[in-house]
Amino acid sequence: MTTPALLPLSGRRIPTLSPGAASFPHHRATLRLSEKFILLLILSAFITLCFGAFFFLPDNSKHKRFDLGLEDVLIPHIEAPKGAKHPGGQVVIHGQGDHDEHRHREEEESLRDKIRADHERALQEAKEKLRKSRDELRAEIQTEKSKVLEDLKKEGPKPLPPVPMPKVVGVNDGDPGEPDIKEKRDKIREMMKHAWDSYRQYGWGHNELKPLAKKGHSTNIFGNSQMGATIVDALDSLYMMGLHNEFKDGQEWIEQNLDFSVNAEVSVFEVNIRFIGGLLAAYYLSGQEVFKVKAVQLAEKLLPAFNTPTGIPWAMVNLKSGVGRNWGWASAGSSILAEFGTLHMEFVHLTYLTGNPAYYQKVMHIRKLLAKMDRPNGLYPNYLNPRTGRWGQHHTSVGGLGDSFYEYLLKAWLMSDKTDTEARKTYDDAIEAIERHLIRKSNGGLTFIGEWKNGHLERKMGHLTCFAGGMFALGADGSPDDKAGHYLQLGAEIAHTCHESYDRTVLKLGPEAFKFDSGLEAVAVRQNEKYYILRPEVIETYWYMWRFTHDPKYRQWGWEAAQAIDKYCRVSGGFSGVKDVYSSNPTYDDVQQSFFLAETLKYLYLLFSSDDLMPLESWVFNTEAHPLPVLHLANLTLPGSQAQR
């Protein structure tokens, strides 16, 4: 049965019958008197119950909310009253107790009078509604709907405040100079054009492409909605590569078709790193306002995901209803470390561009909560329950489920122009624990990062974990105790191990995961770990190692990977992942991932470009390889934050 709909009438919300409730036969256009009387009794009883509940429910002021004592960090503009303690302590104002009690009684009596009046008015309005016919009710509902729609149209999107554009440098060109390197870079651009043109022809508007079937592809991370994930993800790569006509096509689609008011349940993490990250990067590179506006519209749709008892967001949120939930497979309803820990870069930029402190406050709240929690062996487990604030099963990984949390601690520091020392300290402490408990050397001399599971180290490393070589190199400068050289060397050792995982396959492409036991090293054992889905992490590490060392082997390794991708993953309708990198006759998975255009091809292009294309002093890449400019926070204060020192 359809429940009564609440629609605004005369500026208030009162119950009216929805159209669905009036599905009676034509000869019963009006209710009989006895039915009216019964319905009136039910309405009266319901309102009386609500009226009574007000007085019998416990006083909310006696119940404390989940509180971390963060008012001074997140809301510094609210000052404590004179004579009060610091926020979070007890407030005592001497000599005002009797006066406050009297005022409280007056307010309570006034509130009771208001509820009584509302009660009488609601009953009267309910009586009037019951006298109306079905057609009259329908007409009234339609009028109210039209009025609401008109009001929404009049409001329109709020204009964003003007903010100074961070200085952007090195967003195109990057000619490497050497003809043979330039030839390799041109080949990467051609691969990008083939991937984009195929998507443009066969999957336009869909999230991804099935290059063999030559049609669009959708996954559950975008709720099976057509949101053009590949378009948004590829924009900055197209811009950097000088493919401006393709960039313009993508921009036009976004202006005309990208709509976030869809009834779709999406991954908060994936939408943040691909869509918000992609739109913000496109805005900073091109200066086109539409990208900023769309990023903010989408960000507002993600905010309801944070409505949990702890402030740790749900993994998924419905863009239309705002209802959130977690993945069914995650440990006892937990949120995932890499997902709720990979929001900081984008959300700080959202606060910077909008002046809305909510985004900054959400991510700082997460950081403060984690800082207060006990960590087994100094390690962060991958699962945290957003209802209880307790860790799930004790599983720690620098690969899937954990990876980008550590990356964003380092990059929060870099993006703040190295003023966010709290983020840097948290990163250094985490890396120290990882090195102590997870990093080992195999019998064959290969350095690898294992996974900690319930007190046991699993000697397995995932392709996703291979990004860490680049992270160690990126974080080397600024390491405590003069350990910059040590972390650069550690990055080089991880890069070497990950290259071996590629080199020990038939296709010269790395498997999804590889073991270091039973005499096998850097080799996949299980059939379901032998696939390659166009992942970028190994090439990402090659690029960072190239930038910091200029050792030519990294370009050589990157070129080997590019040739293997072009030889074994290229099909007439784009690029596809392969199911077994150890088979000389591989079968395809028939998916061209959006991150192939956003990350894999971008990192290859940067690897064969000069260092003045996207210099690391000015840009920080999010975990989807979308570049965001360093914010020189010494000269500005984010709304809702304390001045950076």
XYZ file of C-alpha atoms in Angstrom:
645
model
C 0.000 0.000 0.000
C 1.285 3.472 -0.823
C 1.993 5.541 2.269
C 0.766 9.119 2.615
C 3.144 11.475 0.852
C 4.461 14.541 2.669
C 4.144 17.560 0.428
C 4.681 21.212 1.335
C 1.394 23.141 1.622
C 1.420 26.786 2.695
C 5.082 26.493 3.622
C 4.689 23.442 5.874
C 4.696 19.663 5.436
C 1.411 17.889 6.183
C 0.129 14.454 5.223
C -1.815 14.202 1.982
C -2.860 11.120 0.082
C -0.502 10.253 -2.739
C -1.949 9.403 -6.174
C -1.103 5.761 -5.607
C -3.326 5.658 -2.539
C -6.373 6.741 -4.522
C -6.539 3.646 -6.723
C -10.237 2.884 -6.078
C -12.909 1.752 -8.599
C -14.667 4.648 -10.406
C -18.015 4.090 -8.675
C -16.357 4.773 -5.292
C -15.097 8.269 -5.955
C -15.602 9.334 -2.357
C -15.154 7.645 0.976
C -18.238 6.567 2.960
C -18.945 8.411 6.207
C -18.029 5.418 8.400
C -14.672 5.088 6.623
C -14.069 8.813 7.112
C -14.755 8.476 10.817
C -12.401 5.492 11.207
C -9.636 7.249 9.256
C -10.108 10.376 11.350
C -9.757 8.311 14.527
C -6.536 6.726 13.211
C -5.113 10.125 12.284
C -6.066 11.557 15.657
C -4.513 8.615 17.525
C -1.312 8.883 15.485
C -0.934 12.627 16.117
C -1.728 12.179 19.830
C 0.910 9.427 20.022
C 3.510 11.722 18.442
C 2.414 14.529 20.819
C 2.791 12.287 23.840
C 6.090 10.819 22.684
C 7.639 14.268 22.853
C 7.192 14.320 26.620
C 8.111 10.723 27.367
C 11.187 10.271 25.165
C 14.522 10.780 26.968
C 16.031 14.244 26.883
C 18.490 14.188 23.950
C 20.746 16.660 25.691
C 21.668 13.904 28.143
C 23.023 11.664 25.387
C 26.448 12.419 24.023
C 27.113 11.937 20.333
C 30.158 10.109 19.035
C 32.777 12.736 19.880
C 36.487 12.876 19.271
C 36.961 16.269 20.896
C 37.764 17.727 17.478
C 35.841 20.975 17.700
C 39.068 22.942 18.001
C 40.412 21.298 14.843
C 37.331 21.208 12.654
C 35.268 24.202 13.769
C 37.710 26.790 15.152
C 35.433 29.694 14.216
C 33.026 28.733 17.050
C 34.314 30.397 20.221
C 33.591 29.092 23.711
C 31.393 31.389 25.846
C 33.058 33.676 28.304
C 34.003 31.781 31.438
C 33.809 28.448 29.636
C 36.439 25.776 29.331
C 38.127 24.804 26.049
C 35.728 23.059 23.631
C 35.099 19.517 24.768
C 35.324 20.398 28.476
C 32.473 21.305 30.853
C 30.980 24.763 30.473
C 30.281 26.521 33.802
C 29.035 30.109 33.926
C 28.834 31.205 37.579
C 25.723 32.936 38.902
C 23.475 31.991 36.007
C 22.096 28.621 37.139
C 18.686 29.843 38.414
C 18.233 32.197 35.514
C 19.038 29.437 33.001
C 16.610 27.014 34.684
C 13.794 29.584 34.567
C 14.516 30.348 30.923
C 14.600 26.618 30.137
C 11.111 26.167 31.716
C 9.738 29.079 29.682
C 11.166 27.644 26.453
C 9.714 24.215 27.281
C 6.233 25.678 27.953
C 6.401 27.704 24.747
C 7.324 24.565 22.837
C 4.387 22.658 24.361
C 2.006 25.453 23.303
C 3.387 25.332 19.775
C 2.968 21.542 19.580
C -0.635 21.805 20.841
C -1.420 24.422 18.201
C 0.221 22.301 15.491
C -1.743 19.293 16.726
C -5.077 21.145 16.432
C -4.170 22.577 13.045
C -3.120 19.158 11.707
C -6.414 17.621 12.850
C -8.402 20.400 11.200
C -6.460 20.074 7.949
C -6.890 16.287 8.036
C -10.680 16.738 8.372
C -10.689 19.077 5.381
C -8.691 16.585 3.316
C -11.180 13.810 4.089
C -14.046 15.887 2.691
C -12.352 16.112 -0.710
C -12.843 13.731 -3.608
C -10.092 11.700 -5.201
C -9.945 14.030 -8.208
C -9.622 17.091 -5.973
C -6.789 15.455 -4.062
C -5.000 14.552 -7.292
C -5.323 18.091 -8.604
C -3.985 19.518 -5.336
C -1.002 17.145 -5.343
C -0.197 18.003 -8.954
C -0.334 21.727 -8.161
C 2.081 21.267 -5.276
C 4.454 19.179 -7.408
C 4.496 21.857 -10.102
C 5.193 24.527 -7.495
C 8.134 22.561 -6.060
C 9.608 22.031 -9.544
C 9.270 25.736 -10.360
C 10.983 26.677 -7.100
C 13.840 24.286 -7.854
C 14.283 25.764 -11.329
C 14.398 29.281 -9.907
C 17.043 28.341 -7.355
C 19.433 26.796 -9.872
C 23.040 25.882 -8.988
C 24.773 28.249 -6.591
C 27.641 30.162 -8.210
C 31.047 29.157 -6.871
C 33.166 31.843 -5.217
C 36.120 33.186 -7.196
C 39.420 31.763 -5.909
C 42.952 32.412 -7.141
C 44.045 29.759 -9.656
C 47.177 27.965 -8.411
C 50.128 28.532 -10.702
C 50.054 25.765 -13.298
C 53.260 24.922 -15.131
C 54.371 22.275 -17.589
C 50.966 21.046 -18.714
C 51.959 20.149 -22.279
C 54.860 19.592 -24.676
C 57.687 17.893 -22.715
C 59.643 17.085 -25.884
C 62.336 14.593 -24.800
C 64.787 15.859 -27.428
C 66.313 12.502 -28.402
C 64.735 11.212 -31.652
C 64.493 7.564 -30.533
C 62.755 8.547 -27.265
C 60.441 10.886 -29.162
C 59.560 8.006 -31.497
C 58.599 5.854 -28.506
C 56.496 8.682 -27.071
C 54.718 9.104 -30.410
C 53.908 5.389 -30.337
C 52.307 5.790 -26.893
C 50.214 8.684 -28.225
C 49.101 6.484 -31.142
C 48.049 3.755 -28.679
C 46.066 6.353 -26.734
C 44.349 7.485 -29.914
C 43.456 3.896 -30.826
C 41.975 3.275 -27.347
C 40.025 6.565 -27.410
C 38.795 6.286 -31.011
C 37.579 2.733 -30.374
C 35.684 3.852 -27.283
C 34.342 6.865 -29.219
C 33.045 4.582 -31.957
C 31.707 1.624 -29.978
C 31.154 2.645 -26.351
C 30.523 6.394 -26.324
C 28.748 7.468 -23.116
C 29.120 4.045 -21.501
C 31.519 3.734 -18.608
C 33.931 1.427 -20.387
C 34.356 -0.537 -23.616
C 34.171 -4.202 -24.580
C 36.709 -4.065 -27.427
C 36.001 -7.514 -28.899
C 32.228 -7.303 -28.700
C 32.566 -3.643 -29.775
C 29.971 -2.326 -27.368
C 29.714 -0.499 -24.048
C 30.600 -2.127 -20.726
C 29.356 -1.399 -17.205
C 30.488 -2.587 -13.776
C 28.844 -2.435 -10.368
C 31.247 0.268 -9.123
C 29.245 2.755 -11.199
C 25.862 1.224 -10.514
C 25.337 0.086 -14.123
C 24.611 3.702 -15.081
C 26.009 5.376 -18.188
C 28.213 8.066 -16.669
C 30.977 8.123 -19.297
C 33.721 7.026 -16.874
C 36.259 6.562 -19.687
C 35.608 10.108 -20.964
C 36.175 11.727 -17.573
C 39.132 9.476 -16.757
C 40.908 10.124 -20.070
C 40.527 13.914 -20.305
C 43.827 14.985 -18.736
C 45.785 12.309 -20.648
C 44.329 13.646 -23.900
C 45.228 17.193 -22.914
C 48.829 16.336 -21.987
C 49.307 14.410 -25.218
C 48.105 17.330 -27.318
C 45.002 15.436 -28.537
C 42.887 18.592 -28.298
C 40.099 17.616 -30.707
C 39.504 14.468 -28.677
C 39.603 16.536 -25.474
C 37.001 18.905 -26.926
C 34.705 15.966 -27.825
C 34.933 14.756 -24.243
C 34.219 18.217 -22.879
C 31.115 18.578 -25.043
C 29.768 15.229 -23.871
C 30.290 16.233 -20.249
C 28.563 19.603 -20.762
C 25.541 18.039 -22.443
C 25.188 14.583 -20.872
C 26.980 14.125 -17.547
C 24.151 13.950 -15.011
C 24.559 12.888 -11.381
C 20.868 12.870 -10.436
C 20.576 9.248 -11.527
C 19.196 6.429 -9.386
C 22.535 4.643 -9.219
C 24.496 3.110 -6.346
C 28.170 3.915 -6.889
C 31.493 3.287 -5.181
C 32.418 6.430 -3.234
C 36.121 5.643 -3.674
C 36.033 4.932 -7.416
C 33.808 7.905 -8.196
C 36.064 10.153 -6.136
C 39.373 9.129 -7.713
C 38.109 8.770 -11.296
C 35.350 11.363 -11.634
C 36.122 14.081 -9.092
C 39.872 13.638 -9.592
C 39.474 13.591 -13.382
C 37.201 16.639 -13.473
C 39.421 18.666 -11.136
C 42.547 17.802 -13.143
C 40.791 18.761 -16.410
C 39.765 22.065 -14.817
C 43.273 22.920 -13.640
C 44.860 21.941 -16.962
C 42.363 23.663 -19.270
C 40.767 26.350 -17.102
C 37.309 25.318 -18.363
C 34.760 26.164 -15.643
C 32.376 23.321 -16.545
C 34.755 20.743 -15.059
C 34.885 22.500 -11.695
C 31.084 22.893 -11.586
C 30.515 19.199 -12.393
C 33.082 18.088 -9.796
C 31.309 20.078 -7.078
C 27.858 18.810 -8.126
C 29.091 15.231 -7.813
C 30.900 15.861 -4.530
C 27.649 17.063 -2.946
C 26.088 13.726 -3.930
C 28.839 11.836 -2.076
C 28.530 13.707 1.231
C 25.588 11.593 2.558
C 27.954 8.593 2.580
C 29.601 10.153 5.663
C 26.367 9.991 7.701
C 27.566 7.173 9.958
C 28.013 7.055 13.754
C 31.786 7.463 13.370
C 32.032 9.681 10.297
C 33.821 6.854 8.432
C 31.953 6.795 5.092
C 30.052 3.904 3.584
C 31.693 2.214 0.595
C 28.662 2.879 -1.627
C 26.046 5.592 -1.868
C 22.955 6.021 -4.014
C 23.382 9.282 -5.923
C 19.648 9.953 -5.900
C 18.556 8.914 -2.402
C 21.819 9.410 -0.503
C 21.432 5.985 1.147
C 24.777 4.331 1.877
C 25.946 0.799 2.651
C 29.091 -1.323 2.631
C 30.186 -4.153 0.375
C 28.612 -7.440 1.425
C 31.964 -9.242 1.337
C 33.843 -6.772 3.577
C 34.660 -8.015 7.078
C 31.458 -7.822 9.186
C 30.059 -4.760 7.452
C 33.336 -2.839 7.555
C 34.532 0.069 5.463
C 37.866 -0.408 3.695
C 41.049 1.482 4.616
C 42.116 2.209 1.033
C 38.643 3.540 0.216
C 37.905 5.896 3.102
C 41.611 6.798 3.285
C 41.799 7.927 -0.347
C 39.669 11.066 -0.288
C 42.006 13.697 1.149
C 43.557 15.173 -2.004
C 40.318 15.694 -3.881
C 38.341 16.882 -0.840
C 40.942 19.490 0.145
C 40.797 20.877 -3.402
C 36.991 20.913 -3.228
C 37.128 23.047 -0.087
C 39.724 25.296 -1.717
C 37.571 25.833 -4.828
C 34.178 26.183 -3.096
C 34.967 27.779 0.248
C 32.854 25.002 1.818
C 34.718 23.601 4.846
C 32.635 20.386 4.904
C 34.944 18.502 2.536
C 38.116 19.342 4.461
C 36.437 18.609 7.777
C 35.231 15.166 6.651
C 38.725 13.950 5.736
C 40.426 15.536 8.733
C 37.878 13.837 10.991
C 38.880 10.463 9.515
C 42.539 11.206 10.130
C 41.938 12.265 13.744
C 39.853 9.166 14.430
C 42.585 6.863 13.093
C 45.211 8.690 15.161
C 43.304 7.850 18.352
C 42.988 4.126 17.593
C 45.305 1.351 18.698
C 47.165 -0.261 15.825
C 48.412 -3.847 16.144
C 52.206 -3.751 15.680
C 51.829 -0.181 14.426
C 50.014 -1.534 11.341
C 46.661 -0.314 10.013
C 44.209 -3.192 9.433
C 42.299 -3.003 6.138
C 38.828 -3.090 7.723
C 37.105 -0.616 10.063
C 33.467 -0.793 11.143
C 31.783 2.597 10.555
C 29.144 1.914 13.216
C 31.367 0.850 16.105
C 34.687 2.457 15.194
C 36.450 -0.875 15.742
C 38.853 -2.692 13.434
C 37.594 -5.730 11.536
C 39.823 -8.744 10.926
C 43.527 -8.011 11.313
C 44.639 -8.064 7.708
C 47.194 -5.458 6.567
C 48.253 -4.948 2.980
C 50.130 -2.352 0.931
C 48.321 -3.825 -2.075
C 44.561 -4.038 -2.572
C 42.402 -2.822 0.362
C 45.240 -0.784 1.897
C 47.494 0.685 -0.815
C 46.361 4.241 -1.516
C 45.775 5.100 2.160
C 49.560 5.286 2.618
C 49.995 7.043 -0.716
C 47.562 9.803 0.302
C 49.298 10.448 3.631
C 52.477 11.262 1.726
C 50.670 13.197 -0.987
C 48.665 15.256 1.541
C 52.034 16.542 2.783
C 53.331 17.197 -0.733
C 50.117 18.881 -1.864
C 50.190 21.219 1.143
C 53.608 22.489 0.022
C 55.061 20.308 2.788
C 53.273 22.222 5.561
C 50.952 19.368 6.633
C 53.576 17.838 8.902
C 50.983 15.718 10.716
C 50.338 13.800 7.477
C 54.071 13.345 6.916
C 54.626 12.035 10.448
C 51.709 9.590 10.082
C 53.176 8.379 6.778
C 56.674 7.919 8.241
C 55.345 5.954 11.226
C 53.239 3.717 8.950
C 56.150 3.024 6.585
C 58.434 2.177 9.500
C 55.928 -0.456 10.710
C 55.511 -1.795 7.153
C 59.254 -2.139 6.723
C 59.571 -3.928 10.064
C 56.723 -6.404 9.576
C 55.928 -6.754 5.850
C 59.076 -6.185 3.772
C 61.344 -9.188 3.311
C 64.016 -10.528 0.945
C 63.434 -13.795 -0.896
C 65.999 -16.601 -1.089
C 66.821 -15.360 -4.575
C 67.505 -11.840 -3.319
C 64.254 -10.168 -4.400
C 62.776 -7.572 -2.038
C 59.020 -7.981 -1.688
C 56.140 -6.652 0.424
C 54.042 -9.420 1.945
C 50.605 -9.283 3.582
C 49.985 -9.561 7.335
C 47.086 -11.860 8.207
C 46.269 -12.562 11.862
C 49.863 -12.510 13.029
C 51.255 -14.365 10.001
C 53.149 -12.954 7.012
C 51.870 -14.252 3.684
C 54.767 -14.224 1.196
C 52.659 -12.955 -1.664
C 52.731 -9.633 -3.485
C 50.044 -8.166 -5.743
C 50.459 -6.153 -8.917
C 48.702 -3.323 -7.075
C 51.478 -3.355 -4.451
C 54.030 -2.477 -7.126
C 53.025 1.190 -6.924
C 54.927 1.296 -3.604
C 58.321 1.464 -5.329
C 57.338 4.850 -6.740
C 55.854 5.912 -3.401
C 59.095 5.151 -1.530
C 61.057 7.165 -4.094
C 58.587 10.067 -3.958
C 58.756 10.145 -0.158
C 62.538 9.722 0.090
C 63.197 13.457 0.287
C 61.992 14.542 3.720
C 62.491 11.140 5.370
C 63.484 11.199 9.047
C 66.998 10.332 10.221
C 68.619 11.092 6.849
C 67.113 7.951 5.306
C 66.429 9.478 1.873
C 69.048 7.261 0.232
C 67.651 4.187 1.968
C 64.100 4.778 0.679
C 65.284 5.564 -2.841
C 67.172 2.254 -2.792
C 64.095 0.465 -1.417
C 62.046 1.927 -4.303
C 64.636 0.620 -6.772
C 64.496 -2.873 -5.221
C 60.682 -2.998 -5.451
C 60.876 -1.808 -9.076
C 63.340 -4.622 -9.824
C 61.117 -7.267 -8.185
C 58.069 -6.082 -10.113
C 60.036 -6.076 -13.369
C 60.983 -9.687 -12.641
C 57.279 -10.554 -12.273
C 56.841 -9.292 -15.867
C 60.037 -10.805 -17.223
C 59.238 -14.312 -15.908
C 56.030 -14.595 -17.961
C 55.580 -15.664 -21.583
C 53.884 -12.388 -22.585
C 56.265 -10.124 -20.599
C 53.232 -8.734 -18.762
C 52.856 -9.031 -15.007
C 50.322 -11.294 -13.269
C 47.773 -10.013 -10.759
C 49.652 -11.594 -7.825
C 52.873 -13.568 -7.363
C 54.429 -15.727 -4.642
C 57.828 -16.029 -2.950
C 57.832 -19.524 -1.510
C 58.195 -23.199 -2.449
C 61.114 -22.363 -4.700
C 58.963 -20.081 -6.866
C 59.717 -16.378 -6.857
C 57.817 -13.523 -8.507
C 55.578 -16.082 -10.241
C 51.799 -16.555 -10.039
C 50.709 -19.953 -8.750
C 46.913 -19.913 -8.915
C 45.085 -19.723 -12.223
C 42.935 -16.849 -10.959
C 46.076 -14.753 -10.328
C 47.627 -15.115 -13.784
C 45.628 -12.386 -15.521
C 46.677 -8.883 -16.592
C 43.942 -6.241 -16.874
C 45.977 -3.340 -18.328
C 47.105 -2.260 -14.857
C 49.469 0.749 -14.452
C 51.235 0.231 -11.098
C 54.525 -1.216 -12.352
C 54.863 1.456 -15.046
C 53.968 4.102 -12.452
C 56.963 3.005 -10.371
C 59.211 3.008 -13.470
C 58.236 6.629 -14.107
C 58.907 7.838 -10.553
C 62.233 5.964 -10.475
C 63.154 7.546 -13.829
C 62.337 11.045 -12.537
C 64.486 10.597 -9.427
C 67.446 8.638 -10.877
C 67.409 9.017 -14.704
C 68.672 5.443 -14.889
C 67.953 4.419 -18.538
C 66.875 0.915 -17.486
C 63.506 2.322 -16.360
C 62.758 3.622 -19.840
C 63.912 0.296 -21.266
C 61.612 -1.648 -18.912
C 58.724 0.694 -19.703
C 59.250 0.203 -23.432
C 59.235 -3.591 -22.998
C 55.862 -3.321 -21.253
C 54.471 -0.949 -23.921
C 55.505 -3.341 -26.708
C 53.947 -6.312 -24.893
C 50.669 -4.421 -24.382
C 50.588 -3.396 -28.019
C 51.377 -6.943 -29.190
C 49.145 -9.026 -26.915
C 46.383 -6.687 -25.678
C 45.627 -4.676 -28.817
C 42.592 -5.717 -30.859
C 40.752 -3.983 -33.686
C 38.224 -2.503 -31.234
C 40.688 -1.167 -28.638
C 42.753 -2.877 -25.915
C 41.754 -5.849 -23.786
C 43.094 -7.526 -20.678
C 44.348 -11.111 -20.983
C 43.482 -14.069 -18.757
C 46.850 -15.868 -18.593
C 50.210 -14.122 -19.017
C 51.984 -17.512 -19.014
C 50.130 -18.759 -22.108
C 51.482 -18.169 -25.611
C 47.871 -18.178 -26.869
C 46.156 -15.851 -24.428
C 42.416 -15.384 -24.214
C 40.952 -11.919 -23.728
C 38.741 -10.659 -20.902
C 37.126 -8.204 -23.357
C 37.337 -5.103 -21.132
C 39.167 -1.859 -21.886
C 39.457 -0.424 -18.380
C 39.057 3.337 -17.992
C 42.285 3.421 -15.957
C 44.206 2.173 -18.998
C 43.679 5.608 -20.574
C 43.913 7.519 -17.296
C 47.018 5.853 -15.873
C 48.840 3.191 -17.895
C 49.195 5.198 -21.099
C 49.731 8.484 -19.222
C 52.615 7.093 -17.168
C 54.171 5.622 -20.312
C 53.841 9.002 -22.079
C 55.429 10.807 -19.115
C 58.219 8.202 -18.990
C 59.235 9.169 -22.534
C 58.816 12.919 -21.972
C 61.191 15.449 -20.467
C 60.966 16.323 -16.773
C 59.425 19.733 -17.480
C 56.128 18.038 -18.403
C 54.163 17.949 -15.114
C 57.111 18.752 -12.790
C 56.746 17.083 -9.399
C 57.496 20.334 -7.555
C 54.215 21.760 -8.872
C 51.924 18.754 -9.306
C 50.814 15.789 -7.193
C 49.111 12.862 -8.942
C 46.106 11.273 -7.294
C 45.875 7.488 -7.163
C 44.160 7.474 -10.598
C 47.058 9.542 -12.049
C 45.029 12.760 -12.152
C 47.382 15.691 -11.447
C 46.351 18.293 -8.866
C 48.455 21.404 -8.240
C 50.396 21.943 -5.030
C 48.484 24.403 -2.829
C 50.821 26.922 -1.255
C 48.957 26.955 2.028
C 51.448 29.235 3.763
C 49.602 32.096 2.060
C 46.025 30.895 2.556
C 43.803 29.216 5.093
C 41.247 26.579 4.144
C 37.786 27.490 5.444
C 37.132 25.609 8.654
C 40.789 24.834 9.283
C 43.356 26.394 11.535
C 46.074 28.345 9.788
C 48.721 25.989 8.496
C 52.051 26.396 10.225
